[in-house]
mmCIF file of C-alpha atoms in Angstrom:
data_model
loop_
_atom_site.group_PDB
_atom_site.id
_atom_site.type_symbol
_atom_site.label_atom_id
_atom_site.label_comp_id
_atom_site.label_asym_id
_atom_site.label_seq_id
_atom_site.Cartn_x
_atom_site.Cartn_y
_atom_site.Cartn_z
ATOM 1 C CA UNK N 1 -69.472 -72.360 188.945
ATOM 2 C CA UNK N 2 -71.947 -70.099 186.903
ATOM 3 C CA UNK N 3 -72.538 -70.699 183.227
ATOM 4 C CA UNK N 4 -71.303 -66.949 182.519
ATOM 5 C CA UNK N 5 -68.089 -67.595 184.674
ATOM 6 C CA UNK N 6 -67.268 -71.376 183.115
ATOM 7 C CA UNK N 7 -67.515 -69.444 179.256
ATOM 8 C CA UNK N 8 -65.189 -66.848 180.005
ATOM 9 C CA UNK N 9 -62.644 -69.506 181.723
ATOM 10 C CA UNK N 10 -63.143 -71.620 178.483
ATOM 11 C CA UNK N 11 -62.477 -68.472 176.600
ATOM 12 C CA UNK N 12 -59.049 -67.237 178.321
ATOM 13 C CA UNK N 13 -57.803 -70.699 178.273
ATOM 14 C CA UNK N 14 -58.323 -71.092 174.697
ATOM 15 C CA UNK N 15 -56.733 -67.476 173.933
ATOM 16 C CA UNK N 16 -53.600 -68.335 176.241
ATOM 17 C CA UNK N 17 -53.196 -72.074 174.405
ATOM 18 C CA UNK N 18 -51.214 -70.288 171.890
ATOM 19 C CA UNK N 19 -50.134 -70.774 168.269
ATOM 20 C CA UNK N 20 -49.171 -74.297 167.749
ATOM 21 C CA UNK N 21 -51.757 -75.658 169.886
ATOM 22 C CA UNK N 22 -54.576 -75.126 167.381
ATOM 23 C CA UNK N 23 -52.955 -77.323 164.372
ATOM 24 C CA UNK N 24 -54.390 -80.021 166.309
ATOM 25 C CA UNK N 25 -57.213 -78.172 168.486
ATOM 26 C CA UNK N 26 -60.581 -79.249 167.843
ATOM 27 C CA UNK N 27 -59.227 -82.766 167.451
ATOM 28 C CA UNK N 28 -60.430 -85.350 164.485
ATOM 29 C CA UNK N 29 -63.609 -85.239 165.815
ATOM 30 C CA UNK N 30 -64.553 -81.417 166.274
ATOM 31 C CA UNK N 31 -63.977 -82.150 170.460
ATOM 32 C CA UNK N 32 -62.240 -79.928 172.659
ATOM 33 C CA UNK N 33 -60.266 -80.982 175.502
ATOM 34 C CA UNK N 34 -59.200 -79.404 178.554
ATOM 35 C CA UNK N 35 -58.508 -79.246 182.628
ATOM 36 C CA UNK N 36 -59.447 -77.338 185.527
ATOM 37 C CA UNK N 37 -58.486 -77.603 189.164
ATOM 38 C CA UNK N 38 -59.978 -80.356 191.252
ATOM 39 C CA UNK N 39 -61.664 -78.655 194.542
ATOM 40 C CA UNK N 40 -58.726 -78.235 197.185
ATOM 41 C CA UNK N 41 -56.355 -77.974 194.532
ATOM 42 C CA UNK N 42 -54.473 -74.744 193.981
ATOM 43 C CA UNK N 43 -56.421 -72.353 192.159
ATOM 44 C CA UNK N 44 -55.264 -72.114 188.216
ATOM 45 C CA UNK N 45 -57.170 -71.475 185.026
ATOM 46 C CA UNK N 46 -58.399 -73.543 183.070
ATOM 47 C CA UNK N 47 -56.362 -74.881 180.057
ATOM 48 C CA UNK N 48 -56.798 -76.228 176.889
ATOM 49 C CA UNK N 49 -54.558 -79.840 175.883
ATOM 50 C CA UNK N 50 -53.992 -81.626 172.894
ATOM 51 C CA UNK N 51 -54.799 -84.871 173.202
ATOM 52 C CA UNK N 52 -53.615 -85.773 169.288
ATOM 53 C CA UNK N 53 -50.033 -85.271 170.883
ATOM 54 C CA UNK N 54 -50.744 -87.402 174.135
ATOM 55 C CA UNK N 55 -51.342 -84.145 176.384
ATOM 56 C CA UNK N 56 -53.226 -85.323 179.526
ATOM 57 C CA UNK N 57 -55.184 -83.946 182.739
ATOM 58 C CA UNK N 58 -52.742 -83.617 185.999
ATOM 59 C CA UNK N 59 -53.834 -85.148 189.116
ATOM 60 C CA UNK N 60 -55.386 -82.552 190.665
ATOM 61 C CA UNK N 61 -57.317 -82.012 187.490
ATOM 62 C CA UNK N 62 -60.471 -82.676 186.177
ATOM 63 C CA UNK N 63 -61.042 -83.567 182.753
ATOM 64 C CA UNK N 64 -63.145 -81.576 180.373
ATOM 65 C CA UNK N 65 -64.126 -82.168 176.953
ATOM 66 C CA UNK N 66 -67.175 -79.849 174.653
ATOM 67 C CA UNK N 67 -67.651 -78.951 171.076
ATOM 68 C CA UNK N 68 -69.835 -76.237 169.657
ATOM 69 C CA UNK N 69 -71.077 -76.591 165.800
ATOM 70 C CA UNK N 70 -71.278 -73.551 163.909
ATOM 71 C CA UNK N 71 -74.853 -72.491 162.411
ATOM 72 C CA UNK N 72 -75.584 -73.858 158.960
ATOM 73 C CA UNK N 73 -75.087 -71.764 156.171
ATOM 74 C CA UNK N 74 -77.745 -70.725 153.596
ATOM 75 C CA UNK N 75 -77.280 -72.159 150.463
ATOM 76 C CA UNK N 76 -75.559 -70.842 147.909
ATOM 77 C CA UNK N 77 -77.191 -69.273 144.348
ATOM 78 C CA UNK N 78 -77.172 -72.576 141.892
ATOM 79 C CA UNK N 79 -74.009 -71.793 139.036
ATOM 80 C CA UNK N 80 -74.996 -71.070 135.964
ATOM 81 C CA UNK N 81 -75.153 -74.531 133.534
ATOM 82 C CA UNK N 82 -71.728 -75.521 131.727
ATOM 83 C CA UNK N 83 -71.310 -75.107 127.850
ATOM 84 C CA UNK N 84 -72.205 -78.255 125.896
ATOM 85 C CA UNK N 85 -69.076 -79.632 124.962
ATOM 86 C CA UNK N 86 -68.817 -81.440 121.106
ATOM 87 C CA UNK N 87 -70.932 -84.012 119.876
ATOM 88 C CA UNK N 88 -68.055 -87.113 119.630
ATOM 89 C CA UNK N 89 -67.570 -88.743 116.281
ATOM 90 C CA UNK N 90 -70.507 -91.490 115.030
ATOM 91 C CA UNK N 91 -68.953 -95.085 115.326
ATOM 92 C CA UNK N 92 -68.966 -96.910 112.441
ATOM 93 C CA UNK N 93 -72.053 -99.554 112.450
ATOM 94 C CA UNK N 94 -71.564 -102.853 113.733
ATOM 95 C CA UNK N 95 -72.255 -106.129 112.358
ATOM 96 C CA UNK N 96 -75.512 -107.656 111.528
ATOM 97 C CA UNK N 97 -76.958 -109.424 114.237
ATOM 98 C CA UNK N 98 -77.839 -113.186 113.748
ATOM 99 C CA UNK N 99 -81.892 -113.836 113.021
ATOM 100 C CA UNK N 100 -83.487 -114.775 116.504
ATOM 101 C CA UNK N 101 -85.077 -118.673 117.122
ATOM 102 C CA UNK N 102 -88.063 -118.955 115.409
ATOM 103 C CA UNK N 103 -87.519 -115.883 113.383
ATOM 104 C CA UNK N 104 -87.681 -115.500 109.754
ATOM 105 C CA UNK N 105 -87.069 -113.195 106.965
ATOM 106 C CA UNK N 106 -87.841 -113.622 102.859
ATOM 107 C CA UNK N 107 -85.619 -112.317 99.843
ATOM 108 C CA UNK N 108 -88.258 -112.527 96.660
ATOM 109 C CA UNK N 109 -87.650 -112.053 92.738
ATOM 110 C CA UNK N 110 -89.224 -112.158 89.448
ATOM 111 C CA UNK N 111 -89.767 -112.090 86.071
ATOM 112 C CA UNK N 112 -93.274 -112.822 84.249
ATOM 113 C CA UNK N 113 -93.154 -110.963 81.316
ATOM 114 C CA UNK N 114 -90.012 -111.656 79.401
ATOM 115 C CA UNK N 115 -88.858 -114.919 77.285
ATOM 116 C CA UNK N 116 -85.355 -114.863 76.440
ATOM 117 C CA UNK N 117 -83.441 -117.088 74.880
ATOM 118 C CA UNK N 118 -80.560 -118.787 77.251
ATOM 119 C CA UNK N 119 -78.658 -120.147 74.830
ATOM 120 C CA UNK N 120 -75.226 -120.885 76.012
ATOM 121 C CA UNK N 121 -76.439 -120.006 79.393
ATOM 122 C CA UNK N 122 -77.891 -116.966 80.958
ATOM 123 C CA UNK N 123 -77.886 -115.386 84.551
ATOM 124 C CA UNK N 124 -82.002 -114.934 85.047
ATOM 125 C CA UNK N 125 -82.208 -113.790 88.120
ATOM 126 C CA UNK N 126 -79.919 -113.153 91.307
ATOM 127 C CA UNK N 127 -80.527 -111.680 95.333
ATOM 128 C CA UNK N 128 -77.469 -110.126 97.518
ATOM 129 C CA UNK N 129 -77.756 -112.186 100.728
ATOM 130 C CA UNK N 130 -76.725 -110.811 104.046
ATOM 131 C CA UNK N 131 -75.036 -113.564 106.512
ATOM 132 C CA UNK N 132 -77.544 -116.130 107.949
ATOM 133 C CA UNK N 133 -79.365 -119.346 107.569
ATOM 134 C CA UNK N 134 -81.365 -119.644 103.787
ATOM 135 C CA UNK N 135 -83.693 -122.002 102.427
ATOM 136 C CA UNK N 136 -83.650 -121.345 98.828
ATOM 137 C CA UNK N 137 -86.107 -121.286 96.034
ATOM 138 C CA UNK N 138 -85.902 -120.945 91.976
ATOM 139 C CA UNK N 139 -88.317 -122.354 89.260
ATOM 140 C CA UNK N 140 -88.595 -121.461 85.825
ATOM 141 C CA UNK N 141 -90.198 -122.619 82.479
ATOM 142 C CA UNK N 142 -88.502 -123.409 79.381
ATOM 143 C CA UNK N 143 -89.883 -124.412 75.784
ATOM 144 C CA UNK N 144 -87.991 -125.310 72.869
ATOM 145 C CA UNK N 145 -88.542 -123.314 69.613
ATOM 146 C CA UNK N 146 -86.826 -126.011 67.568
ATOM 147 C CA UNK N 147 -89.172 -127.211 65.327
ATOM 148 C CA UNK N 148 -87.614 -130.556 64.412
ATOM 149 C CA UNK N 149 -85.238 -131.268 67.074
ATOM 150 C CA UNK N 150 -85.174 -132.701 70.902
ATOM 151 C CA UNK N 151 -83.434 -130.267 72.822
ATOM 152 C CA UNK N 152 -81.673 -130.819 76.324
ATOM 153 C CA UNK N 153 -81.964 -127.944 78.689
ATOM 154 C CA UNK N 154 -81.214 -127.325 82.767
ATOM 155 C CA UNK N 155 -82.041 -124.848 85.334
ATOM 156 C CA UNK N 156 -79.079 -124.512 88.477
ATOM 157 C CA UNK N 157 -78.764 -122.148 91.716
ATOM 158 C CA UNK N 158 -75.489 -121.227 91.864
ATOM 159 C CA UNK N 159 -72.938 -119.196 94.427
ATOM 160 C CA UNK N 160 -70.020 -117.898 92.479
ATOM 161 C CA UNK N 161 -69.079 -121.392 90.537
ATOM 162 C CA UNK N 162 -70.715 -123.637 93.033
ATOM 163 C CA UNK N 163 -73.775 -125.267 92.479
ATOM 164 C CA UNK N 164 -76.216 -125.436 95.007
ATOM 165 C CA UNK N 165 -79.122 -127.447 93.207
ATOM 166 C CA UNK N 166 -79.263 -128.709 89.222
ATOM 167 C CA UNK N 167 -82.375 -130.138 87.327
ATOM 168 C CA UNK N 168 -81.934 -131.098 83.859
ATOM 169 C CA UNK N 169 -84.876 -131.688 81.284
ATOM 170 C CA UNK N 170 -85.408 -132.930 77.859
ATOM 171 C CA UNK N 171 -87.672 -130.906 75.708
ATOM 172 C CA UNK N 172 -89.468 -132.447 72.229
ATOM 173 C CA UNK N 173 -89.152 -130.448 69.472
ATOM 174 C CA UNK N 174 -91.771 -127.155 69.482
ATOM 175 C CA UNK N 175 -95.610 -128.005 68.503
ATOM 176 C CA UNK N 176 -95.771 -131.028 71.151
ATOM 177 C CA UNK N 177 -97.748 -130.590 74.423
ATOM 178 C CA UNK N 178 -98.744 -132.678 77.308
ATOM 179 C CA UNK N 179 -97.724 -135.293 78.594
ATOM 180 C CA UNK N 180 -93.815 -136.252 79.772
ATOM 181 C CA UNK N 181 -92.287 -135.741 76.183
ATOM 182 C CA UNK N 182 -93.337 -131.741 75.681
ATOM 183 C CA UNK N 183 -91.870 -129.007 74.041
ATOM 184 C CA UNK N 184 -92.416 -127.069 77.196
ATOM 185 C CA UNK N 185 -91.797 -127.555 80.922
ATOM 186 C CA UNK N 186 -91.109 -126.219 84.698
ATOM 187 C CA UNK N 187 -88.076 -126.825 86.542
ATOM 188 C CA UNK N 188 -88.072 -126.374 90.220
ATOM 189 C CA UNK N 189 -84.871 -125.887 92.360
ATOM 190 C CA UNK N 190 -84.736 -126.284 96.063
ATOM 191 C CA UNK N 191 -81.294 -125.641 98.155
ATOM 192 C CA UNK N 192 -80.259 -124.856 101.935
ATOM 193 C CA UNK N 193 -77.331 -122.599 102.600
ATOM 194 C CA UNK N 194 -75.237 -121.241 105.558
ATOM 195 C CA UNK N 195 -73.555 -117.922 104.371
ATOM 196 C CA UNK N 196 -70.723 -116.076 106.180
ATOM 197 C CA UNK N 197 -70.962 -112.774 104.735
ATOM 198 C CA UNK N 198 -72.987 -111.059 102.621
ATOM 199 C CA UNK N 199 -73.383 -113.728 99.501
ATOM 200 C CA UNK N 200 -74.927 -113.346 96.001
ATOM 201 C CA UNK N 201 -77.628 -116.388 95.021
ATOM 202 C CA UNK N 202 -78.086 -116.739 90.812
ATOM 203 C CA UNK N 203 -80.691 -118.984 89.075
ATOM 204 C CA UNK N 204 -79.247 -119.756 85.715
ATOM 205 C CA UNK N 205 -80.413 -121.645 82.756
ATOM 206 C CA UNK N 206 -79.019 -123.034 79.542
ATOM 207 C CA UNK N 207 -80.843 -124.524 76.794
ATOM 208 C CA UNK N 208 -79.795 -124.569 72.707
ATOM 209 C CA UNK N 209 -82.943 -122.892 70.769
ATOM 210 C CA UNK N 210 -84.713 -122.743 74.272
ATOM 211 C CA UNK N 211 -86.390 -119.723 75.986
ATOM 212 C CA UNK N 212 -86.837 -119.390 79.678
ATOM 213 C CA UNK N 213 -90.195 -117.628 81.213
ATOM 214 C CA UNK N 214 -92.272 -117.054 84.485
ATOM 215 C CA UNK N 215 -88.989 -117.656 86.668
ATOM 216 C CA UNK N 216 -88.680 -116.771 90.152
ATOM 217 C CA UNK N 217 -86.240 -116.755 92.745
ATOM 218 C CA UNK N 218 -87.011 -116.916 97.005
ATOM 219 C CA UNK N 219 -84.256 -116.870 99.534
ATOM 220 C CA UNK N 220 -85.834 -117.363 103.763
ATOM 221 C CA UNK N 221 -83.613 -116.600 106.268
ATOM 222 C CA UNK N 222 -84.064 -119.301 109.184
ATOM 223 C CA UNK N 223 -82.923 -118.858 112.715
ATOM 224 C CA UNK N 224 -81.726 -122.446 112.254
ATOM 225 C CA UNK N 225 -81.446 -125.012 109.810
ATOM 226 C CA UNK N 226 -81.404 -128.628 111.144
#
């Protein structure tokens, strides 16, 4: 059978399968099936079955199964580019990480030039603390003005009304220097501290008739403290 004869078979039988026939014609997989008469066999068109429904090939027919893809399109022109839609609303900031292993950071006050007098107890110096690890440092000097009497006087770090380190000394009366019984001396305060939140450190001193001077305060933050 010539090429030119086969397509126009193909072509009537695919006009005369009818309406409903093409809801499942190409099946699933773009194929299309279809019979035409064995040789001997009386002479019919050929025709176009659904296999999807379970239409077979008779007897006396052979089976007959092509496809044809179409040509591919050009591509289409690229859209233009949506509008921006609205920046969304800034989180609020998270937490403050912990300090990495083997990580440190420093907190660092002080005062060299004043002197004054912490009678009855005064607040020298003080850092805000973020959460963390701390190794703590204070010092300060204190000399008694008294100029006939031995004075008693301490230097504390302190966290609200806890203390974290105390160091008392006993001052001679003002004009004596040198030596353990002075009218002047440092006090140096050492403390380690785990803080939960944010947490405010205070060296404070209290002397009668006793100024405090060249005072510092140091706070490290450790990645751990063993």
């Amino acid at each position: 059978m010539k090429a030119t004869t086969l397509a126009a078979i193909i072509a009537t039988a695919l006009a005369l399968a009818g309406g409903a026939a093409w809801a499942s014609i190409p099946d699933a997989s773009g194929v299309i099936h279809g019979c035409y008469p064995r040789p001997g066999a009386q002479a019919r068109a050929l025709r176009v079955i659904d296999t999807d429904v379970g239409q077979a090939c008779a007897v006396d027919e052979t089976p007959l199964s092509w496809n044809q893809p179409g040509l591919r399109g050009t591509t289409g022109a690229q859209g233009p580019a949506g509008v921006r839609g609205p920046s969304g609303a800034r989180g609020a900031p998270g937490p403050e990480g912990q300090v990495g292993a083997g990580s440190t950071e420093a907190w660092f006050t002080h005062d060299l030039s004043r002197a004054p007098d912490i009678t009855g107890g005064l607040d020298l110096l003080q850092l805000v603390l973020p959460a963390g690890s701390y190794v703590i440092h204070g010092k300060s000097t204190l000399e008694n003005l008294d100029l006939s009497h031995r004075q008693g006087a301490f230097c504390e770090l302190k966290i609200g009304s806890t203390d974290l380190d105390r160091s008392d000394l006993a001052l001679e009366e003002q004009g004596l220097f040198g030596g353990p019984n002075a009218s002047s001396g440092t006090i140096p305060l050492r403390a380690a501290a785990v803080l939960a939140a944010p947490t405010t450190v205070v060296l404070r001193c209290s002397g009668t008739g006793v100024v405090a001077y060249q005072y510092a305060l140091t706070a490290v933050r450790m990645g751990q403290i063993n």
